[in-house]
GROMACS .gro file of C-alpha atoms in nm:
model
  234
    1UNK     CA    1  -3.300  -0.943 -10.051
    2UNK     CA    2  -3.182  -0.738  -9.755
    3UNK     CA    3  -3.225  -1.017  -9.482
    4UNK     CA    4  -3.022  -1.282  -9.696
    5UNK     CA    5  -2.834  -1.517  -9.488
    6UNK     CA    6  -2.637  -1.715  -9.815
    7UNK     CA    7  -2.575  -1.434 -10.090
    8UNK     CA    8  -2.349  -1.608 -10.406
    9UNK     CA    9  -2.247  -1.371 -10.635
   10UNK     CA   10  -2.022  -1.488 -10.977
   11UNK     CA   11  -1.890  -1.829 -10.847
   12UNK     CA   12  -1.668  -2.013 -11.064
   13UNK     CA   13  -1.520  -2.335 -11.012
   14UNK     CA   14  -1.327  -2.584 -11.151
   15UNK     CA   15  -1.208  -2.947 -11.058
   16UNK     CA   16  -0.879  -2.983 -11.194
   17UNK     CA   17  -0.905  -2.853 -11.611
   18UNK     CA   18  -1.231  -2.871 -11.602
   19UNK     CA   19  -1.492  -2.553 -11.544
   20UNK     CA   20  -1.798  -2.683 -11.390
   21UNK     CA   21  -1.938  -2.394 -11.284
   22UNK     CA   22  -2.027  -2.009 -11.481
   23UNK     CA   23  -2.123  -1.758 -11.265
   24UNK     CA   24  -2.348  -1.917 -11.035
   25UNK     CA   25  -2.577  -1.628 -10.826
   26UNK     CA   26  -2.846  -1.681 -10.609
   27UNK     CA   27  -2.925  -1.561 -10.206
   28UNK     CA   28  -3.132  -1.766  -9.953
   29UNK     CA   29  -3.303  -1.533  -9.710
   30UNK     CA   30  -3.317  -1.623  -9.315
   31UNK     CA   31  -3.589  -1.918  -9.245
   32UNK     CA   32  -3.627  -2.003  -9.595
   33UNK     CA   33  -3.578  -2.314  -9.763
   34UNK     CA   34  -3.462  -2.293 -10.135
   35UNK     CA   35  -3.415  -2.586 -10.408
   36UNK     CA   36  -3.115  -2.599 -10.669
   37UNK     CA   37  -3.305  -2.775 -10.939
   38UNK     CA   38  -3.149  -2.911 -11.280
   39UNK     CA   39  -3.037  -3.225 -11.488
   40UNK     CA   40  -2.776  -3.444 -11.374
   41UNK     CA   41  -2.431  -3.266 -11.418
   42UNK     CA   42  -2.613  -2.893 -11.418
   43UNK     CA   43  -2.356  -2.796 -11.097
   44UNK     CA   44  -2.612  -2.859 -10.784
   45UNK     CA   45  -2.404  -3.048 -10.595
   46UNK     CA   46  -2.097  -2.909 -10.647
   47UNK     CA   47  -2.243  -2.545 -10.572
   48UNK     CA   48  -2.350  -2.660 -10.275
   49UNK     CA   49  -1.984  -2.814 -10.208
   50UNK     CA   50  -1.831  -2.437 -10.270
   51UNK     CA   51  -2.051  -2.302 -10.029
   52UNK     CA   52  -1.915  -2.587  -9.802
   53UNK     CA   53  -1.511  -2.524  -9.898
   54UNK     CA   54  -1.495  -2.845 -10.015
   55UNK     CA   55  -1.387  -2.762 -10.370
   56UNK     CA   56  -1.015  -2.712 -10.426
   57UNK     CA   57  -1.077  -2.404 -10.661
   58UNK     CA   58  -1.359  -2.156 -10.700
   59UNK     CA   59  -1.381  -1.786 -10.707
   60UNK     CA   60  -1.675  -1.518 -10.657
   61UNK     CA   61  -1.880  -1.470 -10.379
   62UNK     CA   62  -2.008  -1.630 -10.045
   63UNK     CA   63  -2.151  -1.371  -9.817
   64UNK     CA   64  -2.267  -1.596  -9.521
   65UNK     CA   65  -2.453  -1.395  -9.208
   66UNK     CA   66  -2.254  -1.105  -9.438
   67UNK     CA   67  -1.918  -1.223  -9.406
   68UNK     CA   68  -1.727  -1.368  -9.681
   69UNK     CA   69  -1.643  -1.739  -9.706
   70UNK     CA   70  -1.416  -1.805 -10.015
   71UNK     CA   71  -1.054  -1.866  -9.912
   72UNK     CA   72  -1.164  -1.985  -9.599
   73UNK     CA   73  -1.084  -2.375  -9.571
   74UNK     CA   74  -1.399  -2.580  -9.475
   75UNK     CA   75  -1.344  -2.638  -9.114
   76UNK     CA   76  -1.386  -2.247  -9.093
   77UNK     CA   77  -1.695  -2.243  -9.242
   78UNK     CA   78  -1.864  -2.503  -9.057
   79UNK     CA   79  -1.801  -2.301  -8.727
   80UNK     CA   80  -1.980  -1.993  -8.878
   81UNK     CA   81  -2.316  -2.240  -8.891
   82UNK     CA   82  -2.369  -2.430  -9.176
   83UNK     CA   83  -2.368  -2.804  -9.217
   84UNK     CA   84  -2.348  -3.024  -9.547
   85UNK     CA   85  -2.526  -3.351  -9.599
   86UNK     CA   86  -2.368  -3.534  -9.875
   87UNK     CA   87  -2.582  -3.698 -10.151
   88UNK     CA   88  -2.355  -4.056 -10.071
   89UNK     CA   89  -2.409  -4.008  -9.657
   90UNK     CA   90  -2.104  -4.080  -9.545
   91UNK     CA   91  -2.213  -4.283  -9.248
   92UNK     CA   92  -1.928  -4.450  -9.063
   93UNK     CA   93  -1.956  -4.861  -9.038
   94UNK     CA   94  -1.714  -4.908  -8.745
   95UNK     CA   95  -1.940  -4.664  -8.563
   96UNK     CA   96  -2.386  -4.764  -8.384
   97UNK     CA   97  -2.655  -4.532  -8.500
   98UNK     CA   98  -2.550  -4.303  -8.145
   99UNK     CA   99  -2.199  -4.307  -8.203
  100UNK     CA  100  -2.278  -4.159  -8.589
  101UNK     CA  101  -2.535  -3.886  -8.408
  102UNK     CA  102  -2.244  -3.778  -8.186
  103UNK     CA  103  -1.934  -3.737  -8.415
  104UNK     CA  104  -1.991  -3.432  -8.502
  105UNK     CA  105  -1.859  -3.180  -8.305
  106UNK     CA  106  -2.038  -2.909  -8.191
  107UNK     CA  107  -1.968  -2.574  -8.342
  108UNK     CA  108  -2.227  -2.341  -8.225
  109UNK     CA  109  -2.495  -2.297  -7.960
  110UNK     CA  110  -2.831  -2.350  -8.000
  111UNK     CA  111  -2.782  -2.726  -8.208
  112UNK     CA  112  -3.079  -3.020  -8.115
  113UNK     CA  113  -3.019  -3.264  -7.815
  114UNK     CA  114  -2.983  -3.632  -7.896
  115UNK     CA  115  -3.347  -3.689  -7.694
  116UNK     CA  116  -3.455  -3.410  -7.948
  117UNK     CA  117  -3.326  -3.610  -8.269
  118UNK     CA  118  -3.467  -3.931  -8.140
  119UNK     CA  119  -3.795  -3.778  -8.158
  120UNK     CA  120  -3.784  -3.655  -8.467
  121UNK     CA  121  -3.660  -3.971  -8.569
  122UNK     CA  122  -3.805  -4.252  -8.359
  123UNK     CA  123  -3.670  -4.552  -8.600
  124UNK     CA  124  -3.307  -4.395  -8.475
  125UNK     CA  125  -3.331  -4.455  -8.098
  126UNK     CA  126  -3.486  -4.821  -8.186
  127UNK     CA  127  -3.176  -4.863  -8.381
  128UNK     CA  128  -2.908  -4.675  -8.192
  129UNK     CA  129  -2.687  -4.980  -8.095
  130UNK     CA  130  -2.717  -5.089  -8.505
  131UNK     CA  131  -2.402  -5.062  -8.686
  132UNK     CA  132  -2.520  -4.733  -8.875
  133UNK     CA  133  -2.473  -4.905  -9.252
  134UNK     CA  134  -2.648  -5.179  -9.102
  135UNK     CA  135  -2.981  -4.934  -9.156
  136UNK     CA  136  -3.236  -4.864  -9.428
  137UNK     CA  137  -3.139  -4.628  -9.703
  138UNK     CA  138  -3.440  -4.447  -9.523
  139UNK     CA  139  -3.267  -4.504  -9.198
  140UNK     CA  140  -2.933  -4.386  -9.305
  141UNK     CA  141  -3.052  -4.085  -9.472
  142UNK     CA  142  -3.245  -4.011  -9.120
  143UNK     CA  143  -2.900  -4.055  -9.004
  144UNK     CA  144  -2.715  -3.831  -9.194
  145UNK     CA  145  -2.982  -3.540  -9.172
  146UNK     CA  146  -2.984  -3.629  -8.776
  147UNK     CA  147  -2.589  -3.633  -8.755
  148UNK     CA  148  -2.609  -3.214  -8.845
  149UNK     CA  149  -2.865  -3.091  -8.616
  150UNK     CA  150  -2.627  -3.168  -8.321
  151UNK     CA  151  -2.346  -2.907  -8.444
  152UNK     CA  152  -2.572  -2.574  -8.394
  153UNK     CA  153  -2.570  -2.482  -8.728
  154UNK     CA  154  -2.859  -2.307  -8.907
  155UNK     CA  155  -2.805  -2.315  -9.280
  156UNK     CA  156  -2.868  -2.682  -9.354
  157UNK     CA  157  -2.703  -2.785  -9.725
  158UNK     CA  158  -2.891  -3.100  -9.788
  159UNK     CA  159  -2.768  -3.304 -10.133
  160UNK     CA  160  -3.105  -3.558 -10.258
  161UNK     CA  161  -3.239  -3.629  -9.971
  162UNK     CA  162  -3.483  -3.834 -10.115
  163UNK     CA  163  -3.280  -4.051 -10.398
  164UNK     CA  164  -3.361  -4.410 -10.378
  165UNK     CA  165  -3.613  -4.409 -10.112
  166UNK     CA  166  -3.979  -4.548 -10.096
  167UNK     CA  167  -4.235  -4.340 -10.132
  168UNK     CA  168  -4.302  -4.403  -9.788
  169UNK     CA  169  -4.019  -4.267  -9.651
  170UNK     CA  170  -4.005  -3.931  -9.932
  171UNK     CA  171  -4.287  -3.814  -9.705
  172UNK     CA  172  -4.140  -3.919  -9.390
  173UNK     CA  173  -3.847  -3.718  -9.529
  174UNK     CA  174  -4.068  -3.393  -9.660
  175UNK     CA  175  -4.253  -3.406  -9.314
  176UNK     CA  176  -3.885  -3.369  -9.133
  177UNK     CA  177  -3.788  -3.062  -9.339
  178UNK     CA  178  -4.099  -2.887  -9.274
  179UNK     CA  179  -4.035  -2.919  -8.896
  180UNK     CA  180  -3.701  -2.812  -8.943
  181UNK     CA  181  -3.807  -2.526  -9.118
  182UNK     CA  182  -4.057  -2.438  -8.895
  183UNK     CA  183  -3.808  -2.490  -8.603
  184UNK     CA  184  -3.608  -2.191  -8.785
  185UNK     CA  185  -3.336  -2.392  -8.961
  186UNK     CA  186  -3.245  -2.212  -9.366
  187UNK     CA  187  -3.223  -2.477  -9.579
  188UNK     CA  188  -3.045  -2.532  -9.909
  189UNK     CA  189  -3.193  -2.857 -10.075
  190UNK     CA  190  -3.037  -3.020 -10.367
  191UNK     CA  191  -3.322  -3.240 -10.507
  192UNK     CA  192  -3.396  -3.406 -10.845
  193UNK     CA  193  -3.781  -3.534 -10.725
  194UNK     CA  194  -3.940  -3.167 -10.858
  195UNK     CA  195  -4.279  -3.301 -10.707
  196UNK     CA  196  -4.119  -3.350 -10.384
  197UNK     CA  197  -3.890  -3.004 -10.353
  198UNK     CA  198  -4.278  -2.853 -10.438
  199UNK     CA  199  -4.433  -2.970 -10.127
  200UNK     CA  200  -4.174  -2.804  -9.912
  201UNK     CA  201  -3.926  -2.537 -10.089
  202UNK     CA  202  -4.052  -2.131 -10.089
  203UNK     CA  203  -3.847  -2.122 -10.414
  204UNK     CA  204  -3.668  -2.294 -10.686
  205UNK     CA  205  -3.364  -2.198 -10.864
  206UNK     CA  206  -3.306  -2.359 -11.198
  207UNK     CA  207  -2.907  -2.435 -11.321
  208UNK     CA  208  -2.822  -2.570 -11.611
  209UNK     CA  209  -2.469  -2.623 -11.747
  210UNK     CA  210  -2.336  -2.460 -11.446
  211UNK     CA  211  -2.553  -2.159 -11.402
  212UNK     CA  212  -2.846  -2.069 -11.265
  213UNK     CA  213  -3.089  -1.994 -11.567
  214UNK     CA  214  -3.407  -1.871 -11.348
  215UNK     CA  215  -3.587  -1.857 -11.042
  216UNK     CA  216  -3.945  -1.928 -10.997
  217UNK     CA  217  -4.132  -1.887 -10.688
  218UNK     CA  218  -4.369  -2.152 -10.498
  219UNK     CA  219  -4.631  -1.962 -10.584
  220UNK     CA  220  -4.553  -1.945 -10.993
  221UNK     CA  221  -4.485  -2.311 -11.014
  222UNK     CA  222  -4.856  -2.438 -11.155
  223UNK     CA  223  -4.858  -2.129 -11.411
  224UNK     CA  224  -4.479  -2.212 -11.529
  225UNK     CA  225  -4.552  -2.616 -11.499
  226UNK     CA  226  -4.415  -2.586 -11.866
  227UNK     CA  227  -4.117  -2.422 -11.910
  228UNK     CA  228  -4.034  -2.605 -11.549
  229UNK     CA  229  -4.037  -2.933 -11.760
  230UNK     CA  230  -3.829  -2.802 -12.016
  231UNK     CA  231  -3.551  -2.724 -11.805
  232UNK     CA  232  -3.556  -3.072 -11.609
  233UNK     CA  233  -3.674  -3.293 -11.877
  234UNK     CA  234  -3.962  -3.468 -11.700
   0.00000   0.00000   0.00000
């Protein structure tokens, strides 16, 4: 892909003894929005936590924007442009709905104004003086997606997304990505909801056991409904 943004090429990592992932290779190009799909424990999230730094030992490849990311600590990467959102949130009590929107520094130009997130998110600015884990799990994970846009980056790592919420609020959800998407941002989405990361991903890669088995295209996914099964057990 000559336009790739993310490029991962033989990543290996390990937390402490043990070697979770074997290899892992796969490249996002600019504006698209990929899925990491897989079983529990098939090394999604903690993929997407190497691209972020936040894994004590890994080696390989990360070619972000073409420059290579392993050995930098994560603090480093975030300035290049890319933002994680964490499967558990990570929303601060002591902190209102606002205060949790503007902790994040900002590490580029170009990031979303507060107004901007508000309307993207209405239920926020009704809520913005609410202690933020006094939300929704649909609120918070608004939250945690809206916390990111702020910081200018434009590879968004998002980790389930979706887990736990109403159905209601999964489309809510898949309607926010698709904006974001079409507003430009990559995206990187973790999911375990295949019928969800359908509606909105331009690809799927498949791990399992720590590497990524195959990739299947949006447009493949009705004739390969079968083998995609296989892999995630569903």
């Amino acid at each position: 892909m000559p336009d790739a943004l993310l490029r991962v090429e033989g990543l290996q990592a390990w937390y402490g003894e043990s070697h979770i992932l074997h290899g892992v290779s796969f490249e996002i190009g600019r504006g698209e929005l990929v899925t990491l799909l897989g079983r529990n424990g098939a090394g999604k999230t903690t993929t997407l936590k190497c691209v972020m730094g936040i894994v004590g030992e890994r080696s390989g490849s990360i070619r972000f924007d073409d420059g290579e990311t392993v050995g930098k600590p994560s603090d480093a990467i975030a300035r290049l442009g890319l933002a994680y959102c964490p499967e558990e949130r990570g929303i601060f009590a002591s902190l209102d709905v606002e205060e949790n929107l503007l902790l994040p520094p900002q590490v580029k130009t170009g990031g979303m104004s507060l107004q901007e997130i508000y309307q993207l998110f209405p239920n926020l600015q009704e809520r913005r003086r609410s202690q933020g884990t006094k939300l929704s799990g649909g609120e918070q994970q608004m939250l945690a997606i809206g916390r990111i846009l702020r910081t200018g980056a434009n590879l968004l790592l998002l980790d389930e997304p979706t887990e736990g919420l109403a159905p209601v609020i999964v489309q809510r959800i898949g309607e926010v990505i698709r904006q974001l998407k079409a507003r430009g941002f990559t995206i990187l989405l973790v999911e375990q909801n295949f019928h969800f990361a359908a509606t909105v991903a331009d690809r799927h890669y498949v791990m399992e056991d720590g590497r990524v088995v195959d990739m299947i295209a949006a447009a493949e996914v009705q004739q390969r409904l079968g083998k995609l099964q296989a892999y995630l057990g569903v």
